[in-house]
Each structure stands twice: as C-alpha cells, then as structure tokens.
Coordinates of C-alpha atoms in Angstrom, one line a residue:
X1 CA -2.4 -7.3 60.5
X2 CA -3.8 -9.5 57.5
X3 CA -6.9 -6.5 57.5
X4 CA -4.5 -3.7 58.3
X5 CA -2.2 -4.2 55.5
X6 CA -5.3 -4.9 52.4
X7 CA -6.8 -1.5 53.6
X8 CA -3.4 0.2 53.2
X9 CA -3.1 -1.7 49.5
X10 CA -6.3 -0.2 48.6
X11 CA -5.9 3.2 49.7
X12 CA -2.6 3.0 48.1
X13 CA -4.5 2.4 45.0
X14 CA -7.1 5.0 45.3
X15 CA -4.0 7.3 45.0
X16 CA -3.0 5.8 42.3
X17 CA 0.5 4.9 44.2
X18 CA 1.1 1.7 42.0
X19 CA 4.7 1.0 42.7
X20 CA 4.0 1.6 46.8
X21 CA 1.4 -1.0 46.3
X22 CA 3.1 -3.5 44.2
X23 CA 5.9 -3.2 47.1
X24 CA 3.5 -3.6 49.8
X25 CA 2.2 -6.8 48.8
X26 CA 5.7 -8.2 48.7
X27 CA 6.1 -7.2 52.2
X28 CA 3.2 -9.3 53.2
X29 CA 4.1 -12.3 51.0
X30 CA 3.3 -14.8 53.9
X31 CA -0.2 -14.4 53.9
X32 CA 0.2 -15.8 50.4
X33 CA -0.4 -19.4 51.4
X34 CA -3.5 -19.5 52.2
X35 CA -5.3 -16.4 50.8
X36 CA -5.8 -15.4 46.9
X37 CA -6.0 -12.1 47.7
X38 CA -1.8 -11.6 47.1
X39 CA -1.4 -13.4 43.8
X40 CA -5.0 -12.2 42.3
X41 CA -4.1 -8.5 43.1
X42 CA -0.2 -8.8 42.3
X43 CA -1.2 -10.3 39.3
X44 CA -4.4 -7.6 38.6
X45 CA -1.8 -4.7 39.3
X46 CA 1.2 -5.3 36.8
X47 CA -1.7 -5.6 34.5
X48 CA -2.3 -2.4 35.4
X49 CA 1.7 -1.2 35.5
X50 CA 1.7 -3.1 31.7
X51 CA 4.3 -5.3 32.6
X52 CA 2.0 -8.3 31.4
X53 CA 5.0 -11.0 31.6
X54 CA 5.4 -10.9 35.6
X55 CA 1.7 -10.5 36.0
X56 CA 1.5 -14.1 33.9
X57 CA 4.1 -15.8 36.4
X58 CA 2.0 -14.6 39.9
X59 CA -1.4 -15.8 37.7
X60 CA -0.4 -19.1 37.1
X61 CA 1.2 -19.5 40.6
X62 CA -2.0 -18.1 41.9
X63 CA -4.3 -20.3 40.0
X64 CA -2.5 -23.5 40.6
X65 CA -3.1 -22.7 44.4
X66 CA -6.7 -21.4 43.6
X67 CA -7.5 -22.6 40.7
X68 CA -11.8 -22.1 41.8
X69 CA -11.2 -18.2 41.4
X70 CA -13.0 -16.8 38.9
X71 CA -11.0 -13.4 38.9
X72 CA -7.5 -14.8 38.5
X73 CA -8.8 -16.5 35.8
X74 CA -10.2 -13.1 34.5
X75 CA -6.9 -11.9 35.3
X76 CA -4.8 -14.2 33.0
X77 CA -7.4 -13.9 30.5
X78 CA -6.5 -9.9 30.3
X79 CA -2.8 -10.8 30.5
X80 CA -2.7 -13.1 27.9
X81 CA -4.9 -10.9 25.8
X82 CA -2.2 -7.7 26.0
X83 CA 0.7 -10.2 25.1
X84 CA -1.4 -11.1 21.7
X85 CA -2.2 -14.6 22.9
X86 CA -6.2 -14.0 21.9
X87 CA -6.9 -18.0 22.0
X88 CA -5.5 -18.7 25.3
X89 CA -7.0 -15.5 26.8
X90 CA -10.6 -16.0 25.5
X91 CA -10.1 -19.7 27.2
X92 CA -9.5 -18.1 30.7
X93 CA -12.1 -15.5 30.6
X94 CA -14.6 -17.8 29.6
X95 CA -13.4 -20.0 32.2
X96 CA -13.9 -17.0 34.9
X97 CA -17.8 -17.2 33.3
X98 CA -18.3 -20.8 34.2
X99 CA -16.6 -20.1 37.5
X100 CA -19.5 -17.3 38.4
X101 CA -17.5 -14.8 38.3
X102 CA -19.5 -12.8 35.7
X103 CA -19.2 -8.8 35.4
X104 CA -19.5 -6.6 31.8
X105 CA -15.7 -5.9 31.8
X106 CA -14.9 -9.9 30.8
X107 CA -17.7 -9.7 28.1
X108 CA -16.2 -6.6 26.9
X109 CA -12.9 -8.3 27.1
X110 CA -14.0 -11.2 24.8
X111 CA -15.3 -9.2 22.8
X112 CA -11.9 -7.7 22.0
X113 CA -10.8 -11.0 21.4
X114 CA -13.2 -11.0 18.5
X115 CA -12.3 -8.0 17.5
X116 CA -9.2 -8.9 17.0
X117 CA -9.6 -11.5 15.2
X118 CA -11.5 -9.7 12.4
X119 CA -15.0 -11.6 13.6
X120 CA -16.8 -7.9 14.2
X121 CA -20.5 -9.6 14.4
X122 CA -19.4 -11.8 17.3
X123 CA -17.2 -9.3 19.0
X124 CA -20.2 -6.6 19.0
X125 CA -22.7 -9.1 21.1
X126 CA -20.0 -9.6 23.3
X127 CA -19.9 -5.4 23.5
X128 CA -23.5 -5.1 23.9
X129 CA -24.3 -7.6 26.2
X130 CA -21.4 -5.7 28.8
X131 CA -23.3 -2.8 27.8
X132 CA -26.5 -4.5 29.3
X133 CA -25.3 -3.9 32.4
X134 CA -22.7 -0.8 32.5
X135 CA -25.1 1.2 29.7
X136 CA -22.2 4.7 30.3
X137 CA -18.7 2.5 29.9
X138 CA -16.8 4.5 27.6
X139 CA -14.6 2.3 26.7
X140 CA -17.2 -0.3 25.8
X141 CA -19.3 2.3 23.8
X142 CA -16.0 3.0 21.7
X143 CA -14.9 -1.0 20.7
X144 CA -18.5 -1.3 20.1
X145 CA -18.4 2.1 18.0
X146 CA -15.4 0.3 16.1
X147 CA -17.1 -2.8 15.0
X148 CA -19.9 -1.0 13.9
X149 CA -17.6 1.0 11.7
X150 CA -15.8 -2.4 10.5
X151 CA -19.1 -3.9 9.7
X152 CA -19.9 -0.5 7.7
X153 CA -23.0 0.5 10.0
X154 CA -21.8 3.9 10.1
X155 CA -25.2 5.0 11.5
X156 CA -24.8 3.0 14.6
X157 CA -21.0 3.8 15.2
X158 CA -21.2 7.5 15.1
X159 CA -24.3 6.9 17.6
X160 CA -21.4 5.4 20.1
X161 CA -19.0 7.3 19.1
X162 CA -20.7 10.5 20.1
X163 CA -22.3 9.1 23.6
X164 CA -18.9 8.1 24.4
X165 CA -18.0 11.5 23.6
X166 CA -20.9 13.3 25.7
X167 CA -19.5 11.1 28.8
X168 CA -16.0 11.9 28.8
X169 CA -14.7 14.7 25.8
X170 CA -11.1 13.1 26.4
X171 CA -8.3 12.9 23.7
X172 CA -9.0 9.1 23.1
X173 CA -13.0 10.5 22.6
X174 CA -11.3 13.4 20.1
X175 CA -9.0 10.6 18.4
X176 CA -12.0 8.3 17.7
X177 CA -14.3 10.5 16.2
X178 CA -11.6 12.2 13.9
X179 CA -10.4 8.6 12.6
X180 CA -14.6 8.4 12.3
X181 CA -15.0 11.0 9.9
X182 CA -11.4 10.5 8.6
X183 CA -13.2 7.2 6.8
X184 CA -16.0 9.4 6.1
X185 CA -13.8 11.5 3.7
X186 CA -15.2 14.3 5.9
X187 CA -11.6 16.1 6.9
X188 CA -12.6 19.4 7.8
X189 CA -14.7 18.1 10.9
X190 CA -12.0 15.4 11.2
X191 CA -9.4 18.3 12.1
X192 CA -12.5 19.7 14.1
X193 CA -12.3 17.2 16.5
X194 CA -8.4 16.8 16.6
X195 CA -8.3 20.8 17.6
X196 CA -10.1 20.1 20.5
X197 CA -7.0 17.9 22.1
X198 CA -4.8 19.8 24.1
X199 CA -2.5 17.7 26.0
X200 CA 0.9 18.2 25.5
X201 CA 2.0 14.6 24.8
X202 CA -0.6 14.4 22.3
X203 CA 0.6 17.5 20.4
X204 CA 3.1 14.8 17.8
X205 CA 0.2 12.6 16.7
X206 CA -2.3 15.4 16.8
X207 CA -0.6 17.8 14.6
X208 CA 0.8 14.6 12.3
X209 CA -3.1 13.6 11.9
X210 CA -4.1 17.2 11.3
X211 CA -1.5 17.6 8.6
X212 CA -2.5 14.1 7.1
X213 CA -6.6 15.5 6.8
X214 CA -5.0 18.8 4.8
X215 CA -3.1 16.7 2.6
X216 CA -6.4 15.0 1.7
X217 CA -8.2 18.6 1.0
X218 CA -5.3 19.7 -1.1
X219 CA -4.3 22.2 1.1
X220 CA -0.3 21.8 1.2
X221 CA 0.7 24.8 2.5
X222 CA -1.5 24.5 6.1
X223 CA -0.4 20.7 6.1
X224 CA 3.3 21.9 5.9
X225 CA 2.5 24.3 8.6
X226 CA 1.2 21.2 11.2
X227 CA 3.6 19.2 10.2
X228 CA 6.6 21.7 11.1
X229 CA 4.6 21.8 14.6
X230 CA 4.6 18.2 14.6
X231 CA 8.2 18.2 13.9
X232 CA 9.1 21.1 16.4
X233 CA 7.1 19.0 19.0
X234 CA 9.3 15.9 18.7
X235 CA 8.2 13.9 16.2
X236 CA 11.0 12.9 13.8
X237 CA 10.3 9.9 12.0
X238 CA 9.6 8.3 8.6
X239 CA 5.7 8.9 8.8
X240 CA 6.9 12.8 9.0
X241 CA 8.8 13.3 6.2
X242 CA 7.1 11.3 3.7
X243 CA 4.2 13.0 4.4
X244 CA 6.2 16.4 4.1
X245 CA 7.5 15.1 0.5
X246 CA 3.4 14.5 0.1
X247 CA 3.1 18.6 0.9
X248 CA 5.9 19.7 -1.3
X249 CA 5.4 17.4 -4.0
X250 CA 1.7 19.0 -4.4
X251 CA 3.3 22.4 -4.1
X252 CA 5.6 21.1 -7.0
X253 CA 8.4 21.8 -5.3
X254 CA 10.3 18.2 -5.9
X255 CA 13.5 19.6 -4.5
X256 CA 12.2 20.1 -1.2
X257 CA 9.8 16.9 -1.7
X258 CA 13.1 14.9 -2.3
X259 CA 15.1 16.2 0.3
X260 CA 12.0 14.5 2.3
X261 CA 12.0 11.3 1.0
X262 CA 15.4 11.1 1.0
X263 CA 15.6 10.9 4.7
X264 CA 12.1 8.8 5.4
X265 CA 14.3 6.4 3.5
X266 CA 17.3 6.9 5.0
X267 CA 15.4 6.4 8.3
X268 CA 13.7 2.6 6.8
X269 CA 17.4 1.8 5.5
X270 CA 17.7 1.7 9.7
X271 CA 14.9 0.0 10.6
X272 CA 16.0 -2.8 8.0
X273 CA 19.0 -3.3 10.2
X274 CA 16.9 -3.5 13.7
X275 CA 13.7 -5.4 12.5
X276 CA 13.2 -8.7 11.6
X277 CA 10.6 -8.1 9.1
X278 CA 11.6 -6.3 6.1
X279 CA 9.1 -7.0 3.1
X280 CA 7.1 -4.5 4.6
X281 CA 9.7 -1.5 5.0
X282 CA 10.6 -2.3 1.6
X283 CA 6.7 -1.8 0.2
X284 CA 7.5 1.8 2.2
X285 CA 10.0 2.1 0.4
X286 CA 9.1 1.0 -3.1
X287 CA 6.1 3.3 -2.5
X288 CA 8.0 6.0 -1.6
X289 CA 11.0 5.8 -4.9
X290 CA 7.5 5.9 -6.8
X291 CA 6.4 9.4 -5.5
X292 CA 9.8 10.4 -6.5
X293 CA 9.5 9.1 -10.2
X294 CA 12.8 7.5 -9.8
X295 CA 11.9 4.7 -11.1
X296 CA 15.4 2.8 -11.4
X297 CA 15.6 3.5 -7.3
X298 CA 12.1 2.0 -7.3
X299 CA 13.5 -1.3 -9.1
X300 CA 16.3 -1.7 -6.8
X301 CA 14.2 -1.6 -4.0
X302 CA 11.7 -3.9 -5.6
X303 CA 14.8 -6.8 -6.2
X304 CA 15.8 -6.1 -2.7
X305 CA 12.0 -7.0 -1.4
X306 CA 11.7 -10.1 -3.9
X307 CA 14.7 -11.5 -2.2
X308 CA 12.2 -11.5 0.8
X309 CA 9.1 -12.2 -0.2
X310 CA 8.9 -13.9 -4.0
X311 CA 6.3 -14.5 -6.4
X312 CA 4.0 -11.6 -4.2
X313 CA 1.2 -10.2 -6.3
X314 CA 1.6 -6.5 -4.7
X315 CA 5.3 -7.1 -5.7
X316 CA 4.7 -8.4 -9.0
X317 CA 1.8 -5.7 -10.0
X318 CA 4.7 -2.5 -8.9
X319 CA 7.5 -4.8 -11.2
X320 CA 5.2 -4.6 -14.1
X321 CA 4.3 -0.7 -13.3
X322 CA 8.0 0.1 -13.0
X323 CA 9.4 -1.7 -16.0
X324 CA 6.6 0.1 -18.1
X325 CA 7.8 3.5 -16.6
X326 CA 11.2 2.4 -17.6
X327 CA 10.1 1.2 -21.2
X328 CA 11.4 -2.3 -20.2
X329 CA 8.1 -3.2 -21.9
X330 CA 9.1 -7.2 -22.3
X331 CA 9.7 -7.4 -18.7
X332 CA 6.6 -5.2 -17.9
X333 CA 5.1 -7.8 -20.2
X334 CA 6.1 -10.7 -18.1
X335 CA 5.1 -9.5 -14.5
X336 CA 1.6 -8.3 -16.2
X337 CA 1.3 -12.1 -16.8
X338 CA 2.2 -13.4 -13.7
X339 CA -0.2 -11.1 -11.7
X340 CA -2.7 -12.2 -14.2
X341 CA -2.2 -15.7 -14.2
X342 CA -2.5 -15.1 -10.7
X343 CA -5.7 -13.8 -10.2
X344 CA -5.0 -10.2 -10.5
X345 CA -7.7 -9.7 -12.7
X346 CA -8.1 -6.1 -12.2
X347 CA -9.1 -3.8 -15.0
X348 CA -5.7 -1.9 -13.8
X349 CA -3.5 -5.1 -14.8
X350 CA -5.5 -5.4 -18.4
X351 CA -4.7 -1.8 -19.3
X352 CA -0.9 -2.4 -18.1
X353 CA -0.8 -5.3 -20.3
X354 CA -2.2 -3.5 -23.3
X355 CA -0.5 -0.5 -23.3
X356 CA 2.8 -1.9 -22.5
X357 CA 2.5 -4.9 -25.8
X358 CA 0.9 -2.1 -27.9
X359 CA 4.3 -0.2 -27.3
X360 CA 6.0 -3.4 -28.0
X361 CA 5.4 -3.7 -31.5
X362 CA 2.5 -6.3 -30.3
X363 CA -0.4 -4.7 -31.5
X364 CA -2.6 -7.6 -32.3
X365 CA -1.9 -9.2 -29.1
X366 CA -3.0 -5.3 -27.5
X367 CA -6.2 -5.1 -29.5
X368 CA -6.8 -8.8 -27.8
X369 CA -6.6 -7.9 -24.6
X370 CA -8.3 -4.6 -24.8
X371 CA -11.3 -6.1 -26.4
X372 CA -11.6 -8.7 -23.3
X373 CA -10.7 -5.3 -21.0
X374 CA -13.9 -4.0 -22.6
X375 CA -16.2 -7.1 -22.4
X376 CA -15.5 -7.6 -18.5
X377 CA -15.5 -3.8 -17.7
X378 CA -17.4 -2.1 -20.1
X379 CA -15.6 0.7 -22.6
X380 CA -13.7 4.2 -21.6
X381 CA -12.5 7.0 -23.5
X382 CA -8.6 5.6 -22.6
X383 CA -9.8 2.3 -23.9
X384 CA -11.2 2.9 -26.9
X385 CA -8.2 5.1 -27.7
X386 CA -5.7 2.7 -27.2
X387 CA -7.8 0.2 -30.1
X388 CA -7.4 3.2 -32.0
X389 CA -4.1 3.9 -31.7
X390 CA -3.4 0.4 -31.9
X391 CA -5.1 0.2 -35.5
X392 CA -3.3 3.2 -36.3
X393 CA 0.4 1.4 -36.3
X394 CA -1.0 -1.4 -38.1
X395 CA -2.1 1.4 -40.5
X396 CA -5.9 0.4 -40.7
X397 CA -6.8 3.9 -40.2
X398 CA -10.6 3.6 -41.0
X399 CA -10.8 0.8 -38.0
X400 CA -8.5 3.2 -35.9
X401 CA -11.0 6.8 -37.4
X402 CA -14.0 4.4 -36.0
X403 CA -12.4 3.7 -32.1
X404 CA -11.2 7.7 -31.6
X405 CA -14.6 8.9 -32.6
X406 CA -16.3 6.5 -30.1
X407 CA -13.0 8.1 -27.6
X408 CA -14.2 11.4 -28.4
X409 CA -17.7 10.6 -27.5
X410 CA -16.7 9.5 -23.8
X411 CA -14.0 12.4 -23.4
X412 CA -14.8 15.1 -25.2
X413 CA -12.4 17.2 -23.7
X414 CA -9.2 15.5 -24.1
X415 CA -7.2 16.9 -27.0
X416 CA -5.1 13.4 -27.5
X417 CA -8.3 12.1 -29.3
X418 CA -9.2 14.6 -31.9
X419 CA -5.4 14.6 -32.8
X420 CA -5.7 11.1 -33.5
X421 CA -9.0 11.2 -35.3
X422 CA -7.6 14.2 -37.5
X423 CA -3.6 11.9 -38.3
X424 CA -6.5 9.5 -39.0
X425 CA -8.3 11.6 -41.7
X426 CA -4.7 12.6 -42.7
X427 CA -3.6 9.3 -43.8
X428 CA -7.3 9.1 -45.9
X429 CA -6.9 11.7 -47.5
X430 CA -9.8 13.6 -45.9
X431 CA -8.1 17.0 -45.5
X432 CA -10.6 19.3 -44.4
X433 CA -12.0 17.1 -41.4
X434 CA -8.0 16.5 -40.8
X435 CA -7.7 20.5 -40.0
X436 CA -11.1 20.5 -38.5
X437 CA -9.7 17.9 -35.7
X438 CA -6.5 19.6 -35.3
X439 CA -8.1 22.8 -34.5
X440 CA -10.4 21.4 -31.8
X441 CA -7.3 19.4 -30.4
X442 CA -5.2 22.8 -30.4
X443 CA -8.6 24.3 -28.8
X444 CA -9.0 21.7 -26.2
X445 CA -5.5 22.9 -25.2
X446 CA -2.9 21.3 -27.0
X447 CA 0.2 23.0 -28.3
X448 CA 2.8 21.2 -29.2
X449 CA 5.6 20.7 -32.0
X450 CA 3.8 17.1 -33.2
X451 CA 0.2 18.9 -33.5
X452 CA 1.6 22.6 -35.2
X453 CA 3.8 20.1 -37.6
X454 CA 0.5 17.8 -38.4
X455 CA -1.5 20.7 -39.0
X456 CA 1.4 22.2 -41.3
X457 CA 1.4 18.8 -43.1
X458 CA -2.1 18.8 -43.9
X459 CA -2.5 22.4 -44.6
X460 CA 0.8 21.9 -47.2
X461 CA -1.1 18.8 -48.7
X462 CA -4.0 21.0 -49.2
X463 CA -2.1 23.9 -50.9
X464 CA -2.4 26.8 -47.9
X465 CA 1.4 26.8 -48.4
X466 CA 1.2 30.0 -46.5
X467 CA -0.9 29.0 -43.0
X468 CA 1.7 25.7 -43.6
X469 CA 4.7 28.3 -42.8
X470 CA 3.2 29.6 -39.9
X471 CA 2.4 26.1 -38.1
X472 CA 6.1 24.7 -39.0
X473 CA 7.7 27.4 -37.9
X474 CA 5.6 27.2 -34.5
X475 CA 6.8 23.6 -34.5
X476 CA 10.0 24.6 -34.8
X477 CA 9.8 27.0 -31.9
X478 CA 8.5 24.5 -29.5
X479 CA 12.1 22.5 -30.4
X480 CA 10.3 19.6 -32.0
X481 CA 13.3 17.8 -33.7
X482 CA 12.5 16.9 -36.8
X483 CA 15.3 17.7 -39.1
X484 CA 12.8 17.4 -42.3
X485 CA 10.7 20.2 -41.4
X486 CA 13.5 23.3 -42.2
X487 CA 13.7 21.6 -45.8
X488 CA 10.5 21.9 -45.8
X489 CA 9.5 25.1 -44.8
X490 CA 12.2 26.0 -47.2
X491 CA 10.6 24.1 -50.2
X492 CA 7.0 25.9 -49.5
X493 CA 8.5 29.5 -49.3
X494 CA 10.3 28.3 -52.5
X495 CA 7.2 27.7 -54.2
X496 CA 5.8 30.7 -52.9
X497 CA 8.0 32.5 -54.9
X498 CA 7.9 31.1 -57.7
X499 CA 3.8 31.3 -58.0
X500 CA 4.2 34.7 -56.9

C-alpha cells in the first residue's frame, strides 16, 4: 500500500493535480512515523502551492524526526527564503550541502540569498556554479543575467538574457529583456520585446510598461493610447493615473493631467489608512503635488510626511525646493542648510541656496556660495549669471558686465544674458552696446514688456525719441504694468512736437 499510494502522489503531480496530492498524503499520514517521504514532500508541495507558512510547520516536524535529510533541509531553506527570512534560509541550504545532498537548484537558491541582500559578486558564483551543472536552466541564466546587470556588466547580462530567451521565449523571458533595454535607455526595442507577450493576464502590466517606454520617447499620445488598454484591461490603480497625468501633462493638457493626479492621490489617501508604512506614500505624493505645480498641496503633504519620518534629507531637499517655489525664501534658506550641513553636498543644493539668498536681499552671502559652487563644480552659463545678477543689485555693474559676458560665452543662445549684459551697459552709460545686446536678446527670442521698455529707455537716453515710441508702446501692449511709461511716452511725443 506504502508503494501504491507514493506512485499515485507522483502521477498526481505529473498532472499538475496539487490539491489531490496535498490531500492524498493526508490520507496516508500513518506511514509518517517512520518514513520522510510524507513531511519532505508535504512540506516540498505547499512550497509549491505558495502557502510557505504550513509548509514551515510539516519542515520542522519533519526535520526533528529526520533531521539527517538533506532535502528537508533544502526544503526549509526555500521556505524560509519566500517568507524573506534570507539568514535562516541560507543556514538550511547550506546545511542540506554538508548533508550531501548537493544539486544546482540549492546553489542557485543561495545565490538568491545574495542577491537579495545586494552582494551581486557572491550571488553570481553561487549562479554559475548551478550553471556548471544544469548549463540550459532558465531560471538560473536570468538571476545570473540580473547580477550581471547590477554589477553593470551589461555585456555579460544581455549574453543571459538572450540564451534564456532562445530556450523558452515566455513572458517572464519578454519581461526581462524589456526591463534590459529599459536601463539601456533603448525603449523602442524595449516595447519590441513587451509586443511579443500575449497572454491575457499579462495584458495590465504589459500595456502599463509599454505606455511607461512612450512616455520616455516623448510620444504622449501612443502612451495615452496603452494606457487606456491598460485601464480597459483592469488595471486601476495609482501607478495608472499618475502616469496618465505624465501623458497629458506633456500634451499640456493640465486639466486632464489633474483630473489624473487627483485620483492617484485620492487612491494613496487610502492606502494611508490600510498600510502601516506611510513615509513612502507620502514621497508619492509629494512627488506627485510637484508635477502639478501646486506647490502649497506639495507643502502639506511634506508636513504630513515630516510628522513620520523627521530630519530626512529627501524630505528636507523637496522643503527647500517648495518654499523657493513659494518665495518663502527664509525657510527655503533654512532647509538648504540643513541638507547641507548634512551632507547634501550636491551642486543642486548650492544653486538652491544661491538663488534663493540672492532673492533674499542676501547677495553677498549668494556671491559666496556661488563662488564655492564654481570651485567644486566648475562654472556654467546659469552660474555665472546668477554672480552677475547678483553684482547687478549691489549695483557694481562693471563686476556684474564681466560675469554675463563669461554667461554669454557658455550659452550663447539664451536671451536672459544679453538682456543683462545690455541693463549692464545701460547703467554705464554705454548706449550703443546697450541696444546692441537688447537686439540680440529680442533675436534670441525674447519679447517681452521688460526688454521693449529697456530698449525704449536706452533708445530715449540716446535721443531716437521716435524708435523709443515704438518699443513703449510694444511694452504697453504686452500689459507690462508700469504706470511711468504712458507719462512717458507722452513726454517723448511732446518733445517731438515741439522740435518739429
């Protein structure tokens, strides 16, 4: 009967009847007491069914009746590993080693155990070696493929990658290589290799992922279109309509954009009430209000994740950002020098820091900072015009004329500069190379009320009372509120007149 009834548990097996197994070996319980072969395979099959906690329980009962067998111990190792206890698994498979049981699948297995712990160099010998003896695993080829990718031999991983693929073209084979060239920045092959997935309960993810490689080439309107499949093929969560916000918001449609992230953060505002980890819905969040510019939602979601997590550098860094979007500049101030006190010594954090003190009436303290910023990182067009537009409040406008030359050097194609340069040349009386700037600023694209009513200034100042007309009244017409310039313009035709 003993024979009869492990024959009928394995062809069970062999048609993949897991539940009629499961129940047969409970029938036949009594031959439990003095044969492994109950507890090892009970234990080997709700590893199998994924219901790791029950397979734990016959291990250990097995094991303290057996505890010589090598593939219990294998067993619990696996068990352990799936319920994220990597130290006490990697202790039972390498038990089942010194206990001769030795086959590539427990290498393999402790080589996940490395791999997740972050310890890639380690977990690939443990790949390779499996790979020794079962060259074709699939499974192995792909963790292998992963570590290689970690460790940044990209060479090596696509090598995997691909034989894996040869073997067996399956989804997970599909999924692997598009994550592959996904961190290759190579998206139109990524979606290559997602388009060849066809099973229905893939569809979600797969259209999702597609969508998320088109929002990465720009191309809004065929991400929009994946995404609705997505949508239409179940998936309705917070990844789904953030990333639809992501589509709308680069057709500049911030209506429909909102509507989006509206309801991803509707859909966090309920996962804050069913997980016990918040700090990092709140990030989502946070990251979210700033895709909106809404930047007084953004600080109420930043006070609600301080309450969670305080004194956090990624918190810190987006308090500084926010206050400086909101013009709080002394509390932008503040955060800037926590993050930097803190070791956020980014080139990022020294620009925040200027800018926001140079807006603060702090312009000494700015040029400081900024001439550090350009020791550590070496100089920019932004940086050196920020010294110059520093200078230029403190009204040293040869020292500010020096720092938007060297700004027009690096960017020659930014208008902001030459308008600087030319209010520079303004202020020093050098009229001709003031209207020489403004024109290349107003031919480098800018046209607006500040740069027509700089260019009427000058232009007055030089005696062109006429051309000085024209640009105030363009000045006017692009609503810049200056309530000087009609007396003006009425002063110039005035002495028109009277020359005339």
């Amino acid at each position: 009967m003993s024979l009869d009834y492990k024959q009928e548990f394995a062809d069970l097996l062999a048609e993949n009847r897991l539940e009629d197994a499961r129940i047969l070996l409970e029938k036949y319980k009594i031959y439990a007491l003095d044969d492994p072969f109950y507890y090892g395979n009970m234990g080997w099959l709700l590893n199998h069914m994924e219901r790791y906690q029950e397979a734990e329980i016959y291990l250990l009962k097995g094991i303290h009746q057996f505890g010589e067998d090598g593939w219990m111990h294998s067993q619990l190792g696996f068990c352990y590993d799936r319920q994220g206890r990597i130290k006490e698994g990697m202790e039972e498979l390498l038990t089942a080693l010194e206990l001769g049981f030795d086959e590539a699948w427990i290498h393999g297995e402790i080589g996940w155990c490395f791999k997740e712990a972050h310890e890639y160099e380690q977990a690939v010998n443990c790949f390779e070696d499996a790979l020794l003896d079962d060259p074709n695993n699939t499974w192995l080829l792909a963790q292998a493929a992963s570590c290689y990718l970690s460790l940044d031999k990209k060479e090596q991983a696509l090598e995997y990658y691909l034989k894996s693929y040869q073997l067996d073209p399956d989804s997970d084979a599909c999924f692997d290589l598009a994550n592959y060239y996904h961190q290759k920045e190579d998206y139109e092959r990524e979606i290559q290799y997602l388009e060849k997935i066809h099973e229905k309960e893939h569809e979600p993810w797969k259209e999702f992922q597609i969508a998320n490689a088109y929002i990465s080439l720009h191309r809004a309107k065929d991400a929009l279109e994946h995404l609705k499949k997505a949508e239409a093929a179940g998936k309705d969560d917070t990844s789904l309509h953030a990333l639809m916000g992501d589509a709308y918001r680069l057709l500049d449609d911030m209506e429909h954009a909102n509507a989006h992230y509206d309801r991803a953060l509707s859909y966090y505002e309920k996962a804050i009430h069913r997980e016990k980890e918040h700090y990092w819905i709140y990030q989502e969040m946070i990251w979210i209000a700033h895709k909106q510019r809404d930047w007084k939602k953004k600080l109420a979601f930043l006070k609600r994740a301080e309450k969670e997590k305080k004194d956090d550098m990624w918190l810190m860094y987006h308090f500084a950002r926010c206050y400086s979007d909101l013009g709080d500049y002394e509390h932008a101030e503040n955060a800037c020098e926590f993050c930097l006190s803190h070791g956020e010594q980014g080139m990022d954090m020294f620009d925040l820091y200027a800018w926001n003190l140079g807006r603060d009436g702090k312009e000494r303290k700015a040029i400081e900072v900024l001439s550090k910023r350009l020791k550590r990182f070496g100089a920019d067009g932004w940086a050196y015009g920020e010294l110059g537009w520093n200078y230029l409040q403190l009204q040293e406008y040869e020292k500010a004329l020096e720092y938007f030359v060297k700004a027009r050097k690096k960017e020659p194609k930014n208008a902001m500069h030459p308008s600087m340069s030319g209010w520079c040349h303004y202020q020093l009386d050098e009229l001709e190379d003031a209207i020489c700037d403004f024109t290349t600023a107003m031919q480098l694209g800018r046209k607006d009320g500040w740069i027509f009513a700089s260019m009427a200034e000058v232009l007055a100042k030089a005696d062109r009372k006429e051309e000085a007309i024209q640009y105030y009244e363009q000045a006017l017409a692009q609503e810049y509120g200056e309530d000087w310039i009609p007396e003006e313009v009425a002063k110039l035709k005035k002495e028109e007149v009277a020359v005339s």
